[in-house]
Amino acid sequence: MESTFSSPAEAALQREAGAPGLLTPPEDLDRVYELERVAGFVRDLGCQQVALQFPDQLLGDAGAVAARLEGTTGSKMFILGDTAYGSCCVDVLGAEQAGAQALVHFGPACLSPPARPLPVAFVLGQRPVHLELCAKAFEAENPDPKAPVVLLSEPACAHALEALATLLRPRYLDLLVSSPALPLPAGSCSPEPEPLERFGRRFPLAPGRCLEEYGAFYVGGSEASADLDPDLSRLLLGWAPGQPFFTCCPDTGQTQDEGVRAGRLRARRHYLVERARDARVVGLLAGTLGVARHREALTHLRNLTRAAGKRSYVLALGRPTPPKLANFPEVDVFVLLACPLGALAPQPPGGFFRPILAPCELEAACNPAWPPSGLAPYLTHYADLLPGSPFHVPLPPPDSELWDTPDVSLITGELRPPPAWKPSNDPGCLDLNLRPQLELAESSPAALFLSSRSWRGLEPRLGQTTVTGAVSGRRGIAIAYEDEGNS
């Protein structure tokens, strides 16, 4: 049985860490997990204790990888196999509890900066890529050799992008190759000119060029998988709507135009913005404690909901599941404060009782100064909404006319009232009008929801209960009370 606010203990025991058929052959461990580079990272730092973080699908190889690294480095290795939130984030808290001096992250990563300084090495993996098939697919989808195109890939295929670009550059003149935004080594200088960092990647744009001018060719994914990868979702949502976006399977070279799927994702996000505008109670889900600036982002979201006249409640529930969130029926929408990949992770088949939004969608719903739909960028990381970011849009002052702009709900068709907190310049609004009887003029949304329930919990009913003398109850234990006799 699942408890009210946490996952059941049996779930961790019943979860399959790694099926035998998915284990990596021993002769391929050094290549797949880049053990030589990891061993050099540990030796250069002189660490005695190192944490190794694996996602669920790679835990089957964790023991063999840890044993080989201990044999080559002489350092003690700790395996982090169960993160409190998403496995794509660096589990700094778990590494500190183990007393680790450094951390090695294996598998897909969001590359979000950790909340606390800790030396981290990322091993994204090296998935095989059929370069000739991908090159033919690129030429078939991009017949114009002068069209600007960016080469993108899933993290495990990033190692093959330069080789793919080498095959294409003799014909294509405006080809840009992206790379994962891995943290730079300590003491190294940033390249000049400094590349643009977006979507967890670096784009070496030429001076005067912008990313919105380029189409995209994404290498990754699988034809057998029906779920949309979170990394691909944030690219489709954030890419310029007027530019082409193609995906290519690295095994077969099969391509797909993602324009239709990107339109569906944007339409879904626009619907969630409307739900947030109609909401009166907002639940802020703390989806990470290890990513930098999460406290500042939580304060920003609380101020945002307060300015829009909404009530907000902060909930720390670990990984959100439908049974957990169903315990809060008075909440109209939830906002997941997590890393870019965690906020776009696929939802369970049953779905949630209330929709779950990203911080960018709450910003668009509550900030009247936010650009309208179609002009505003879709930001997948909450840090882009905070002061200091080029995308930050401050709230207008209370006396701004933006708060009085008429707004009609596209879901209910009703006119939304302005925020209740906004002061009025009319001095008559401060006068108290006497009424024949007391009435509750304003109440909290939670109280209104409670009043609509048929059962509201135990009521004292003082003076309405008949007084009777105390009587003896049953004696014994539940399996055999004294008055039941022998069975």
Coordinates of C-alpha atoms in Angstrom, one line a residue:
M1 CA 0.0 0.0 0.0
E2 CA 1.3 3.5 -0.8
S3 CA 1.5 5.9 2.1
T4 CA 0.0 9.3 2.0
F5 CA 3.1 11.4 1.2
S6 CA 5.8 8.9 0.2
S7 CA 6.5 6.0 -2.0
P8 CA 6.1 2.5 -0.5
A9 CA 9.2 0.8 0.7
E10 CA 8.3 -2.3 -1.3
A11 CA 8.6 -0.3 -4.5
A12 CA 12.4 0.0 -4.1
L13 CA 12.7 -3.7 -3.5
Q14 CA 10.5 -4.8 -6.4
R15 CA 12.1 -2.4 -9.0
E16 CA 14.3 -4.3 -11.4
A17 CA 17.8 -2.7 -11.3
G18 CA 19.0 -4.3 -14.5
A19 CA 17.8 -7.3 -16.5
P20 CA 20.4 -9.9 -17.3
G21 CA 19.8 -9.4 -21.0
L22 CA 20.8 -5.7 -20.7
L23 CA 24.2 -6.3 -19.1
T24 CA 27.2 -5.0 -21.0
P25 CA 29.7 -7.7 -21.9
P26 CA 32.9 -7.5 -19.8
E27 CA 35.1 -6.8 -22.8
D28 CA 33.1 -3.7 -23.6
L29 CA 32.9 -2.1 -20.2
D30 CA 36.1 0.0 -20.7
R31 CA 34.7 1.4 -24.0
V32 CA 31.1 2.0 -23.0
Y33 CA 31.8 3.5 -19.6
E34 CA 35.1 5.3 -20.6
L35 CA 36.9 3.8 -17.6
E36 CA 40.3 5.1 -18.6
R37 CA 39.1 8.7 -18.7
V38 CA 37.3 8.2 -15.4
A39 CA 40.4 6.7 -13.7
G40 CA 42.4 9.7 -14.9
F41 CA 39.8 12.0 -13.4
V42 CA 40.1 10.2 -10.0
R43 CA 43.9 10.2 -10.1
D44 CA 44.2 13.9 -11.0
L45 CA 42.0 14.8 -8.0
G46 CA 43.7 12.4 -5.6
C47 CA 40.3 11.3 -4.2
Q48 CA 40.1 8.5 -1.8
Q49 CA 36.3 8.1 -1.9
V50 CA 34.3 8.5 -5.1
A51 CA 30.6 8.2 -5.7
L52 CA 29.3 6.5 -8.9
Q53 CA 25.8 7.5 -9.9
F54 CA 23.9 5.1 -12.2
P55 CA 20.4 5.4 -13.6
D56 CA 18.0 2.4 -13.1
Q57 CA 18.7 0.9 -16.5
L58 CA 22.4 0.8 -15.9
L59 CA 22.5 -0.6 -12.4
G60 CA 23.2 -4.1 -13.6
D61 CA 26.8 -3.0 -14.6
A62 CA 27.4 -0.9 -11.5
G63 CA 29.2 -3.6 -9.5
A64 CA 31.6 -4.6 -12.3
V65 CA 32.4 -0.9 -13.1
A66 CA 33.0 -0.1 -9.4
A67 CA 35.3 -3.2 -9.1
R68 CA 37.4 -2.2 -12.1
L69 CA 37.8 1.4 -11.0
E70 CA 38.8 0.3 -7.5
G71 CA 41.4 -2.0 -9.0
T72 CA 42.9 0.7 -11.2
T73 CA 42.8 3.7 -8.9
G74 CA 43.0 2.2 -5.4
S75 CA 40.1 4.5 -4.3
K76 CA 36.9 3.4 -2.6
M77 CA 33.9 3.5 -4.8
F78 CA 30.3 4.1 -3.6
I79 CA 27.3 3.3 -5.9
L80 CA 24.4 5.7 -5.8
G81 CA 21.5 3.7 -7.3
D82 CA 18.3 5.4 -6.0
T83 CA 18.0 9.1 -6.3
A84 CA 15.3 11.1 -4.5
Y85 CA 14.2 12.8 -7.7
G86 CA 15.5 12.4 -11.3
S87 CA 18.5 10.2 -12.2
C88 CA 19.6 12.9 -14.7
C89 CA 20.6 15.3 -11.9
V90 CA 23.8 15.0 -10.0
D91 CA 23.0 13.6 -6.5
V92 CA 25.2 15.9 -4.5
L93 CA 23.4 15.2 -1.3
G94 CA 23.8 11.4 -1.6
A95 CA 27.5 11.8 -2.4
E96 CA 28.0 14.0 0.7
Q97 CA 26.3 11.4 2.9
A98 CA 28.7 8.8 1.6
G99 CA 31.6 11.1 2.4
A100 CA 32.6 11.2 -1.3
Q101 CA 35.2 13.7 -2.5
A102 CA 34.1 13.5 -6.2
L103 CA 31.2 12.1 -8.2
V104 CA 31.0 10.3 -11.6
H105 CA 27.6 10.5 -13.3
F106 CA 26.8 7.7 -15.9
G107 CA 24.0 7.9 -18.4
P108 CA 21.7 10.7 -19.6
A109 CA 22.3 14.0 -17.8
C110 CA 20.5 17.3 -17.7
L111 CA 23.9 19.0 -17.0
S112 CA 22.3 21.4 -14.5
P113 CA 24.8 23.0 -12.2
P114 CA 24.7 21.4 -8.7
A115 CA 23.6 23.4 -5.7
R116 CA 26.9 22.7 -3.9
P117 CA 30.4 22.6 -5.3
L118 CA 31.7 19.1 -6.0
P119 CA 34.0 17.8 -8.7
V120 CA 31.8 15.9 -11.2
A121 CA 32.7 13.9 -14.3
F122 CA 30.0 12.9 -16.8
V123 CA 30.0 9.7 -18.9
L124 CA 27.2 10.1 -21.4
G125 CA 27.8 6.8 -23.2
Q126 CA 28.7 6.1 -26.8
R127 CA 25.9 4.6 -28.7
P128 CA 26.9 3.3 -32.2
V129 CA 25.9 5.6 -35.0
H130 CA 25.8 4.5 -38.7
L131 CA 27.4 7.6 -40.2
E132 CA 26.8 6.7 -43.9
L133 CA 23.0 6.2 -43.4
C134 CA 22.7 9.4 -41.3
A135 CA 24.6 11.4 -43.9
K136 CA 22.3 10.1 -46.7
A137 CA 19.3 10.9 -44.6
F138 CA 20.6 14.4 -44.0
E139 CA 21.1 15.0 -47.7
A140 CA 17.6 13.7 -48.5
E141 CA 15.9 16.1 -46.0
N142 CA 18.1 19.1 -46.7
P143 CA 18.5 19.5 -50.5
D144 CA 19.6 23.1 -50.3
P145 CA 23.4 23.2 -49.6
K146 CA 23.2 26.8 -48.4
A147 CA 20.5 26.4 -45.8
P148 CA 21.7 26.9 -42.2
V149 CA 21.3 23.6 -40.2
V150 CA 22.4 22.6 -36.7
L151 CA 23.5 19.0 -36.0
L152 CA 21.9 17.9 -32.7
S153 CA 21.9 14.5 -31.0
E154 CA 21.0 12.7 -27.9
P155 CA 23.8 12.6 -25.3
A156 CA 24.9 9.1 -26.1
C157 CA 25.4 10.0 -29.8
A158 CA 27.3 13.3 -29.3
H159 CA 30.6 11.6 -29.9
A160 CA 29.7 11.0 -33.6
L161 CA 28.6 14.5 -34.6
E162 CA 32.0 15.8 -35.6
A163 CA 32.6 12.7 -37.8
L164 CA 29.1 13.2 -39.3
A165 CA 29.9 16.9 -40.0
T166 CA 33.1 15.9 -41.7
L167 CA 31.1 13.8 -44.2
L168 CA 28.7 16.7 -44.9
R169 CA 30.9 19.8 -44.9
P170 CA 32.3 19.4 -48.4
R171 CA 28.7 20.1 -49.7
Y172 CA 27.0 22.1 -47.0
L173 CA 28.4 25.5 -46.3
D174 CA 26.5 26.7 -43.3
L175 CA 26.6 23.7 -40.9
L176 CA 26.8 24.1 -37.2
V177 CA 27.7 21.3 -34.8
S178 CA 26.4 21.4 -31.2
S179 CA 28.2 19.8 -28.2
P180 CA 27.0 18.9 -24.7
A181 CA 27.5 21.8 -22.2
L182 CA 29.8 19.8 -19.9
P183 CA 31.5 21.7 -17.1
L184 CA 34.9 23.1 -18.0
P185 CA 37.9 21.7 -16.2
A186 CA 39.2 23.7 -13.3
G187 CA 41.7 26.3 -14.3
S188 CA 40.8 26.2 -18.0
C189 CA 39.9 29.3 -20.0
S190 CA 36.6 29.6 -21.8
P191 CA 36.9 29.7 -25.6
E192 CA 36.7 32.9 -27.6
P193 CA 34.2 33.9 -28.8
E194 CA 32.2 32.3 -26.0
P195 CA 29.6 29.8 -27.5
L196 CA 25.9 30.1 -26.8
E197 CA 24.6 27.8 -24.2
R198 CA 21.0 26.6 -24.5
F199 CA 19.1 23.3 -24.1
G200 CA 22.1 21.8 -22.3
R201 CA 24.3 22.3 -25.3
R202 CA 26.9 24.7 -26.7
F203 CA 26.5 26.3 -30.1
P204 CA 29.6 28.0 -31.7
L205 CA 27.7 30.7 -33.5
A206 CA 29.5 33.1 -35.7
P207 CA 29.4 36.8 -34.7
G208 CA 26.1 38.4 -35.8
R209 CA 24.3 35.0 -36.2
C210 CA 21.4 33.8 -34.0
L211 CA 20.1 30.3 -33.3
E212 CA 16.6 31.1 -34.6
E213 CA 18.0 31.2 -38.2
Y214 CA 18.9 27.5 -38.2
G215 CA 17.0 24.4 -38.8
A216 CA 17.7 21.2 -36.8
F217 CA 18.8 17.7 -37.6
Y218 CA 18.6 15.5 -34.5
V219 CA 20.4 12.1 -34.3
G220 CA 18.9 9.9 -31.7
G221 CA 15.8 8.2 -30.5
S222 CA 14.4 4.8 -31.5
E223 CA 11.7 3.7 -33.8
A224 CA 10.4 1.2 -31.2
S225 CA 9.9 3.7 -28.4
A226 CA 6.5 5.4 -28.2
D227 CA 7.4 7.9 -25.4
L228 CA 8.9 11.2 -26.3
D229 CA 12.3 11.6 -24.7
P230 CA 12.4 14.7 -22.4
D231 CA 15.6 16.0 -24.0
L232 CA 13.9 15.9 -27.4
S233 CA 10.8 17.5 -25.9
R234 CA 12.6 20.6 -24.7
L235 CA 14.3 21.0 -28.1
L236 CA 11.0 20.8 -29.9
L237 CA 9.3 23.3 -27.5
G238 CA 12.2 25.8 -27.5
W239 CA 13.2 25.6 -31.2
A240 CA 12.0 28.4 -33.6
P241 CA 8.5 27.3 -34.8
G242 CA 9.2 28.4 -38.4
Q243 CA 12.4 26.3 -38.8
P244 CA 12.4 22.6 -39.9
F245 CA 13.2 20.0 -37.4
F246 CA 14.1 16.4 -38.4
T247 CA 15.0 13.4 -36.3
C248 CA 17.1 10.5 -37.5
C249 CA 17.5 7.0 -36.0
P250 CA 21.2 6.3 -35.6
D251 CA 20.8 2.6 -36.3
T252 CA 18.6 2.7 -39.5
G253 CA 18.9 6.2 -40.8
Q254 CA 15.1 6.6 -40.8
T255 CA 14.0 10.2 -40.5
Q256 CA 10.9 11.9 -39.3
D257 CA 9.6 15.5 -39.6
E258 CA 8.8 16.6 -36.1
G259 CA 6.8 19.7 -37.0
V260 CA 3.4 18.1 -36.2
R261 CA 4.6 16.7 -32.9
A262 CA 6.1 20.1 -32.0
G263 CA 2.8 21.8 -32.7
R264 CA 1.0 19.3 -30.4
L265 CA 3.4 20.0 -27.6
R266 CA 3.0 23.7 -27.9
A267 CA -0.8 23.4 -28.0
R268 CA -0.7 21.3 -24.9
R269 CA 1.5 24.0 -23.2
H270 CA -0.9 26.7 -24.2
Y271 CA -3.7 24.8 -22.6
L272 CA -1.8 24.4 -19.4
V273 CA -1.2 28.2 -19.3
E274 CA -4.9 28.7 -19.5
R275 CA -5.5 26.2 -16.7
A276 CA -3.0 28.1 -14.5
R277 CA -4.8 31.4 -15.2
D278 CA -8.1 29.9 -14.1
A279 CA -6.5 28.3 -11.0
R280 CA -7.0 29.8 -7.5
V281 CA -4.8 27.4 -5.6
V282 CA -1.4 26.4 -6.9
G283 CA 0.7 23.6 -5.5
L284 CA 4.5 24.1 -5.8
L285 CA 6.2 20.7 -6.0
A286 CA 9.8 20.7 -4.9
G287 CA 11.2 18.5 -7.5
T288 CA 14.9 19.0 -6.8
L289 CA 17.2 19.9 -3.9
G290 CA 20.5 19.4 -5.7
V291 CA 20.2 21.9 -8.6
A292 CA 21.6 25.4 -8.1
R293 CA 19.3 28.3 -7.3
H294 CA 16.3 26.1 -6.5
R295 CA 15.5 28.1 -3.3
E296 CA 15.6 31.4 -5.2
A297 CA 13.3 29.9 -7.8
L298 CA 10.8 28.7 -5.2
T299 CA 10.7 32.2 -3.7
H300 CA 10.2 33.7 -7.1
L301 CA 7.2 31.4 -7.9
R302 CA 5.6 32.1 -4.5
N303 CA 5.9 35.9 -5.2
L304 CA 4.5 35.3 -8.6
T305 CA 1.4 33.5 -7.4
R306 CA 0.8 36.1 -4.7
A307 CA 1.0 38.9 -7.2
A308 CA -1.6 37.2 -9.3
G309 CA -4.0 36.8 -6.4
K310 CA -3.6 33.1 -6.1
R311 CA -2.8 30.9 -3.0
S312 CA 0.3 28.7 -3.2
Y313 CA 1.4 25.8 -1.1
V314 CA 4.9 24.2 -1.2
L315 CA 4.9 20.4 -1.2
A316 CA 8.0 18.3 -0.8
L317 CA 6.9 14.8 -1.8
G318 CA 9.8 13.4 -3.7
R319 CA 9.0 12.0 -7.1
P320 CA 5.4 13.0 -7.9
T321 CA 2.9 10.1 -8.4
P322 CA -0.9 10.2 -8.9
P323 CA -1.7 8.7 -5.5
K324 CA 0.5 11.3 -3.7
L325 CA -1.0 14.3 -5.5
A326 CA -4.6 13.0 -5.1
N327 CA -4.3 13.8 -1.4
F328 CA -4.6 17.5 -2.3
P329 CA -7.9 17.8 -4.2
E330 CA -8.2 21.5 -3.3
V331 CA -5.2 22.3 -5.5
D332 CA -6.2 23.3 -9.0
V333 CA -2.8 23.0 -10.7
F334 CA 0.7 21.8 -9.7
V335 CA 4.0 23.3 -10.7
L336 CA 7.0 21.0 -10.7
L337 CA 10.2 22.9 -9.8
A338 CA 12.8 20.5 -11.3
C339 CA 15.5 20.3 -13.8
P340 CA 14.7 20.8 -17.5
L341 CA 14.4 17.1 -18.1
G342 CA 12.5 16.3 -14.9
A343 CA 9.9 18.9 -15.7
L344 CA 9.2 17.3 -19.1
A345 CA 9.4 13.7 -18.1
P346 CA 6.6 11.4 -19.5
Q347 CA 3.6 11.1 -17.1
P348 CA 2.4 7.6 -16.0
P349 CA -0.3 6.0 -18.1
G350 CA -3.1 6.7 -15.6
G351 CA -2.3 10.4 -15.5
F352 CA -2.6 12.9 -12.6
F353 CA -5.8 14.2 -10.9
R354 CA -4.6 17.8 -11.6
P355 CA -2.3 19.0 -14.4
I356 CA 1.4 19.5 -13.7
L357 CA 3.0 22.6 -15.2
A358 CA 6.5 23.8 -15.7
P359 CA 7.7 27.1 -14.1
C360 CA 7.7 28.8 -17.5
E361 CA 4.0 28.1 -17.9
L362 CA 3.2 29.6 -14.5
E363 CA 5.3 32.7 -15.4
A364 CA 3.3 33.1 -18.6
A365 CA 0.0 32.8 -16.7
C366 CA 0.7 35.1 -13.8
N367 CA 3.1 37.8 -15.2
P368 CA 1.1 40.3 -17.3
A369 CA 4.3 41.7 -18.7
W370 CA 5.3 38.3 -20.2
P371 CA 5.3 38.4 -24.0
P372 CA 2.2 36.9 -25.7
S373 CA 2.0 33.4 -27.1
G374 CA 4.1 33.0 -30.2
L375 CA 6.6 35.7 -29.2
A376 CA 7.8 34.5 -25.9
P377 CA 10.5 31.8 -25.8
Y378 CA 9.7 28.5 -24.1
L379 CA 12.2 28.2 -21.3
T380 CA 12.7 24.7 -19.8
H381 CA 15.0 25.7 -16.9
Y382 CA 13.7 27.7 -14.0
A383 CA 17.0 29.6 -13.8
D384 CA 16.1 31.5 -17.0
L385 CA 13.2 33.1 -15.2
L386 CA 15.3 34.6 -12.3
P387 CA 17.0 38.0 -12.2
G388 CA 20.3 38.0 -14.0
S389 CA 19.0 35.9 -16.9
P390 CA 18.5 37.6 -20.3
F391 CA 15.0 36.2 -20.4
H392 CA 13.9 37.5 -17.0
V393 CA 10.8 39.7 -17.1
P394 CA 10.1 41.6 -13.8
L395 CA 6.6 42.0 -12.5
P396 CA 5.0 45.3 -13.3
P397 CA 4.3 47.7 -10.4
P398 CA 0.9 47.4 -8.6
D399 CA -0.4 50.6 -10.3
S400 CA 0.4 49.4 -13.8
E401 CA -2.4 49.2 -16.3
L402 CA -1.3 45.7 -17.3
W403 CA -3.1 44.3 -14.2
D404 CA -6.4 45.8 -15.4
T405 CA -6.3 44.3 -18.9
P406 CA -9.5 42.4 -19.6
D407 CA -8.9 38.6 -19.8
V408 CA -11.3 35.9 -20.8
S409 CA -10.7 32.3 -20.1
L410 CA -10.5 30.2 -23.2
I411 CA -11.6 27.1 -21.2
T412 CA -14.7 28.4 -19.3
G413 CA -15.5 31.5 -21.4
E414 CA -15.8 33.6 -18.3
L415 CA -14.2 37.0 -17.6
R416 CA -11.3 36.7 -15.2
P417 CA -11.3 39.3 -12.4
P418 CA -8.2 41.3 -11.7
P419 CA -5.9 40.2 -8.8
A420 CA -7.6 40.8 -5.5
W421 CA -4.4 42.2 -3.9
K422 CA -4.2 45.2 -6.3
P423 CA -5.0 48.5 -4.5
S424 CA -7.5 50.8 -5.9
N425 CA -7.2 54.6 -6.3
D426 CA -10.9 55.1 -5.5
P427 CA -11.1 56.5 -1.9
G428 CA -14.6 55.1 -1.6
C429 CA -13.4 51.6 -1.6
L430 CA -12.0 52.1 1.9
D431 CA -15.5 52.9 3.4
L432 CA -17.3 50.2 5.3
N433 CA -20.9 49.7 4.5
L434 CA -23.1 48.4 7.3
R435 CA -25.1 45.2 6.5
P436 CA -28.1 43.8 8.4
Q437 CA -26.3 40.6 9.2
L438 CA -22.7 39.4 9.1
E439 CA -21.6 37.9 5.9
L440 CA -18.3 36.3 4.9
A441 CA -17.1 38.6 2.1
E442 CA -13.8 36.9 1.3
S443 CA -12.4 33.5 2.2
S444 CA -9.5 31.4 1.2
P445 CA -9.9 28.9 -1.7
A446 CA -9.1 26.0 0.7
A447 CA -11.8 27.1 3.1
L448 CA -14.3 27.4 0.2
F449 CA -13.4 23.9 -1.0
L450 CA -13.8 22.5 2.5
S451 CA -17.3 24.0 2.8
S452 CA -18.4 22.3 -0.4
R453 CA -17.5 18.8 0.9
S454 CA -20.2 16.6 2.3
W455 CA -17.9 15.2 5.0
R456 CA -15.5 17.6 6.7
G457 CA -14.0 15.4 9.3
L458 CA -14.9 14.8 13.0
E459 CA -17.1 17.6 14.5
P460 CA -17.2 18.4 18.2
R461 CA -21.1 19.1 18.2
L462 CA -20.9 20.6 21.7
G463 CA -24.2 20.4 23.6
Q464 CA -25.8 18.2 21.0
T465 CA -24.6 14.7 22.2
T466 CA -26.4 12.8 24.9
V467 CA -24.3 12.3 28.0
T468 CA -24.1 8.6 29.0
G469 CA -22.0 6.7 31.6
A470 CA -18.8 5.0 30.6
V471 CA -19.0 1.3 30.0
S472 CA -16.3 -1.4 29.8
G473 CA -15.1 -2.3 26.3
R474 CA -13.8 -5.4 24.9
R475 CA -10.6 -7.0 26.3
G476 CA -7.9 -8.9 24.7
I477 CA -6.2 -8.7 21.3
A478 CA -7.7 -8.5 17.9
I479 CA -7.1 -12.1 17.0
A480 CA -8.9 -13.4 20.1
Y481 CA -11.1 -11.2 22.3
E482 CA -12.1 -12.6 25.7
D483 CA -15.8 -12.6 24.9
E484 CA -15.4 -14.4 21.6
G485 CA -14.6 -17.8 23.1
N486 CA -12.5 -20.5 21.4
S487 CA -12.9 -21.0 17.7

